[in-house]
Amino acid sequence: MLISQRSLGMNSAMDEINLIQQAQRHHLVVREIGEEIDLEIGPGDDDPSFASTPLMSVPPEATSEDQEEQKQMLMASHHASEEQEVGKAPQKKRKKKVVKRWREEWADTYKWAYVDVKDGTARIFCSVCREYGRKHRRNPYGNEGSRNMQMSALEEHNNSLLHKEALRLQMASKDKIMTMVDKSIYVKALTSKTAGSIIEAVLRRDPHEAEFIQSVQEVIHSLERVIAKNSHYVRILERLLEPERTIIFRVPWIDDKGETHVNRGFRVQFNQALGPCRGGLRYHPSMNLSIAKFLGFEQALKNALSPYKLGGAGGGSDFDPKGKSDNEIMRFCQSFMNELYRYLGPAQDLPAEDMGVGPREMGFLFGQYRRLAGHFQGSFTGPRIFWSGSSLRTEATGYGLVFFAQLILADMNKELKGLRCVVSGSGKIAMHVLEKLLAYGAVPVTISDSRGYLVDEEGFDYVKLSLLRDIKTQQRSLRDYSKTYARSKYYEDAKPWNERCDLAFPCAAQNEIEQSDAVNLVNSGCRILIEGSNMPCTPQAIDVLRKANILIAPAKAAGAGGVAAGELELNRESNLMSWSPEDFETKLQDAMKQTYQKSIKAATDFGYLKESSEVLVHGASISAFLTLAQAMTDQGCI
């Protein structure tokens, strides 16, 4: 429960002390130490009431005792400043220069600011309210030895609405302060003021949802030219960024020892303008509402980009299936479905697999859904076929990534044969990427798990791939691979991005490639990155890859193979049981080709060069958004 505004402003003296302590916890994003920065040029976005608002004020609700304390503090501070001025009276007051250098000691002392470029000028921005200019005209670190300047700057930050919101959230849940602070939100500079206002609205509404905000920023960055061309899309985008339905529920279950546990379940049905929702369920300890919204948002765009017009959803639970028995997983899945089933159906929402949810979990989930719904109609995406043993959907996402890479290389008059590839992850997507890379003659050399990564300089082959699958099936460590192939190496607590490569396939989890990993990729010779997992790169990593001109194939386009295969399985007019693997792959290749061509066309229509490293990132978001926007416009404001 959030505390009242009165309790926030009750004691300004304590606020000052708390803010100094809080400043130590804020993350600092600094582009370059020693960079020249302009502290005052440019008005920024001012609060109209700022000019008439005293820097150190007492809220109307404050008591007379609080006001007396404020007066005493102000008198003490003025008295101290007067004494300093008396000592300096003989000296002529010198006007300080506007331009200063970013001081490393400042970065160590105050951690609530960062440097970014605005209108071609490097400026200091507030980490809390993300603003600069008049509201923060004073050197936000204060002059060295000037206590009053530091206090004034802190008071200005305290007047920021977003700063108050962040402070209120922290005070409302002290046990979760470190969790929120650890997930700092990196705000990119946008050229369009309209696009910036949309991001600001999302930040104000959901300031603690780091993954969702990151995903939104990437899409808005791609849509700046679209918004500038047609202002009608601004309102459409504002509606799109709010899910149609968010479901949060508890999941009680009993383990094999008879002890009761409670987890939290999520399902975010983001947009159904194009049709019933499709989207994965993820079982992982890190699962929360922010990740559920980010997955649903990405899935809505991915489905809009695919040849099959569908709505998008995402969800799951913070339940960890690792180390659980089949009976424990069955009881959890049944309890999970007891609450969720009323929101599912063939014309409403059908879930699919994601991290931690495979054929076993989907079978348990569908069995309970069928029992509660009372019919067999509308099986979830895949499990009906799993039981017959002839589904190709599990291969589709991994195969689709390789097909997409082949389309990119074909436009460059190149092919996969002989190219050295690094792959992260060791789930079904990563394994099928390895399999199809081998079929095209590429040389995959790495695979990874949560503990580290395995590298085989000679490259994997089909025999080695079979061994890797046996290791994963038996839930053993990838380190066991080296017992058979002694020339391979397993690196503990490391990532594969420093290995020499031509192509990279991140297939593990979101934000697995950080800024330092991106630098390693550039230095290792990587030229193309194919996203197998949703949002695998942090914003800082994206900046590094963009400057190095590395082509990025976004997951919403390259990972559309799973969507296509799922719809092919559910299409009653197609008898999947009679298809050969070759026929299925042909249809999958056609779907990936359509997605690739749509992305390229959308980007070029809005002025992006086909040779640009960002053409696919921008094109995929633009094409998906325009499809959704048209459907939402046709259906009115619903």
Short mmCIF file of N, CA, C and O in Angstrom, two decimals, residues 5-12 15 57-70:
data_model
loop_
_atom_site.label_atom_id
_atom_site.label_comp_id
_atom_site.label_asym_id
_atom_site.label_seq_id
_atom_site.Cartn_x
_atom_site.Cartn_y
_atom_site.Cartn_z
N GLN A 5 1.04 11.40 0.28
CA GLN A 5 1.96 12.47 -0.07
C GLN A 5 2.36 13.26 1.17
O GLN A 5 3.47 13.78 1.26
N ARG A 6 1.46 13.35 2.14
CA ARG A 6 1.75 14.10 3.36
C ARG A 6 2.91 13.48 4.11
O ARG A 6 3.80 14.17 4.60
N SER A 7 2.91 12.14 4.19
CA SER A 7 3.98 11.48 4.92
C SER A 7 5.31 11.61 4.20
O SER A 7 6.37 11.55 4.80
N LEU A 8 5.26 11.81 2.86
CA LEU A 8 6.51 11.99 2.11
C LEU A 8 7.16 13.33 2.43
O LEU A 8 8.37 13.46 2.53
N GLY A 9 6.33 14.37 2.54
CA GLY A 9 6.90 15.68 2.73
C GLY A 9 6.87 16.16 4.16
O GLY A 9 7.07 17.33 4.43
N MET A 10 6.61 15.29 5.13
CA MET A 10 6.43 15.68 6.52
C MET A 10 7.68 16.32 7.08
O MET A 10 7.66 17.30 7.78
N ASN A 11 8.80 15.76 6.77
CA ASN A 11 10.02 16.27 7.37
C ASN A 11 11.07 16.44 6.28
O ASN A 11 11.70 15.48 5.86
N SER A 12 11.23 17.66 5.82
CA SER A 12 12.16 17.91 4.73
C SER A 12 13.60 17.66 5.13
O SER A 12 14.43 17.28 4.32
N ASP A 15 14.23 14.22 4.63
CA ASP A 15 14.27 13.97 3.18
C ASP A 15 15.65 14.21 2.63
O ASP A 15 16.16 13.47 1.80
N SER A 57 10.57 23.90 0.50
CA SER A 57 9.22 24.29 0.89
C SER A 57 8.64 23.27 1.84
O SER A 57 9.07 22.13 1.90
N VAL A 58 7.61 23.69 2.55
CA VAL A 58 6.92 22.82 3.48
C VAL A 58 5.53 22.53 2.91
O VAL A 58 4.83 23.45 2.51
N PRO A 59 5.11 21.29 2.80
CA PRO A 59 3.79 20.97 2.27
C PRO A 59 2.70 21.63 3.11
O PRO A 59 2.88 21.87 4.31
N PRO A 60 1.53 21.91 2.52
CA PRO A 60 0.45 22.56 3.25
C PRO A 60 0.01 21.76 4.46
O PRO A 60 -0.46 22.31 5.43
N GLU A 61 0.17 20.44 4.40
CA GLU A 61 -0.31 19.61 5.49
C GLU A 61 0.65 19.60 6.67
O GLU A 61 0.37 19.01 7.72
N ALA A 62 1.83 20.16 6.50
CA ALA A 62 2.83 20.06 7.56
C ALA A 62 2.38 20.85 8.79
O ALA A 62 1.69 21.86 8.71
N THR A 63 2.78 20.39 9.95
CA THR A 63 2.41 21.02 11.21
C THR A 63 3.32 22.21 11.47
O THR A 63 4.35 22.42 10.84
N SER A 64 2.94 23.03 12.48
CA SER A 64 3.74 24.20 12.85
C SER A 64 5.12 23.77 13.36
O SER A 64 6.11 24.46 13.17
N GLU A 65 5.16 22.61 14.03
CA GLU A 65 6.45 22.12 14.52
C GLU A 65 7.39 21.83 13.36
O GLU A 65 8.58 22.12 13.41
N ASP A 66 6.82 21.23 12.29
CA ASP A 66 7.64 20.94 11.12
C ASP A 66 8.16 22.23 10.49
O ASP A 66 9.31 22.33 10.05
N GLN A 67 7.27 23.26 10.44
CA GLN A 67 7.70 24.53 9.87
C GLN A 67 8.81 25.17 10.70
O GLN A 67 9.74 25.76 10.16
N GLU A 68 8.70 25.04 12.03
CA GLU A 68 9.73 25.62 12.89
C GLU A 68 11.08 24.96 12.64
O GLU A 68 12.13 25.61 12.60
N GLU A 69 11.04 23.61 12.47
CA GLU A 69 12.28 22.89 12.19
C GLU A 69 12.89 23.36 10.87
O GLU A 69 14.10 23.50 10.73
N GLN A 70 12.00 23.61 9.86
CA GLN A 70 12.50 24.07 8.57
C GLN A 70 13.20 25.42 8.72
O GLN A 70 14.27 25.67 8.15
#
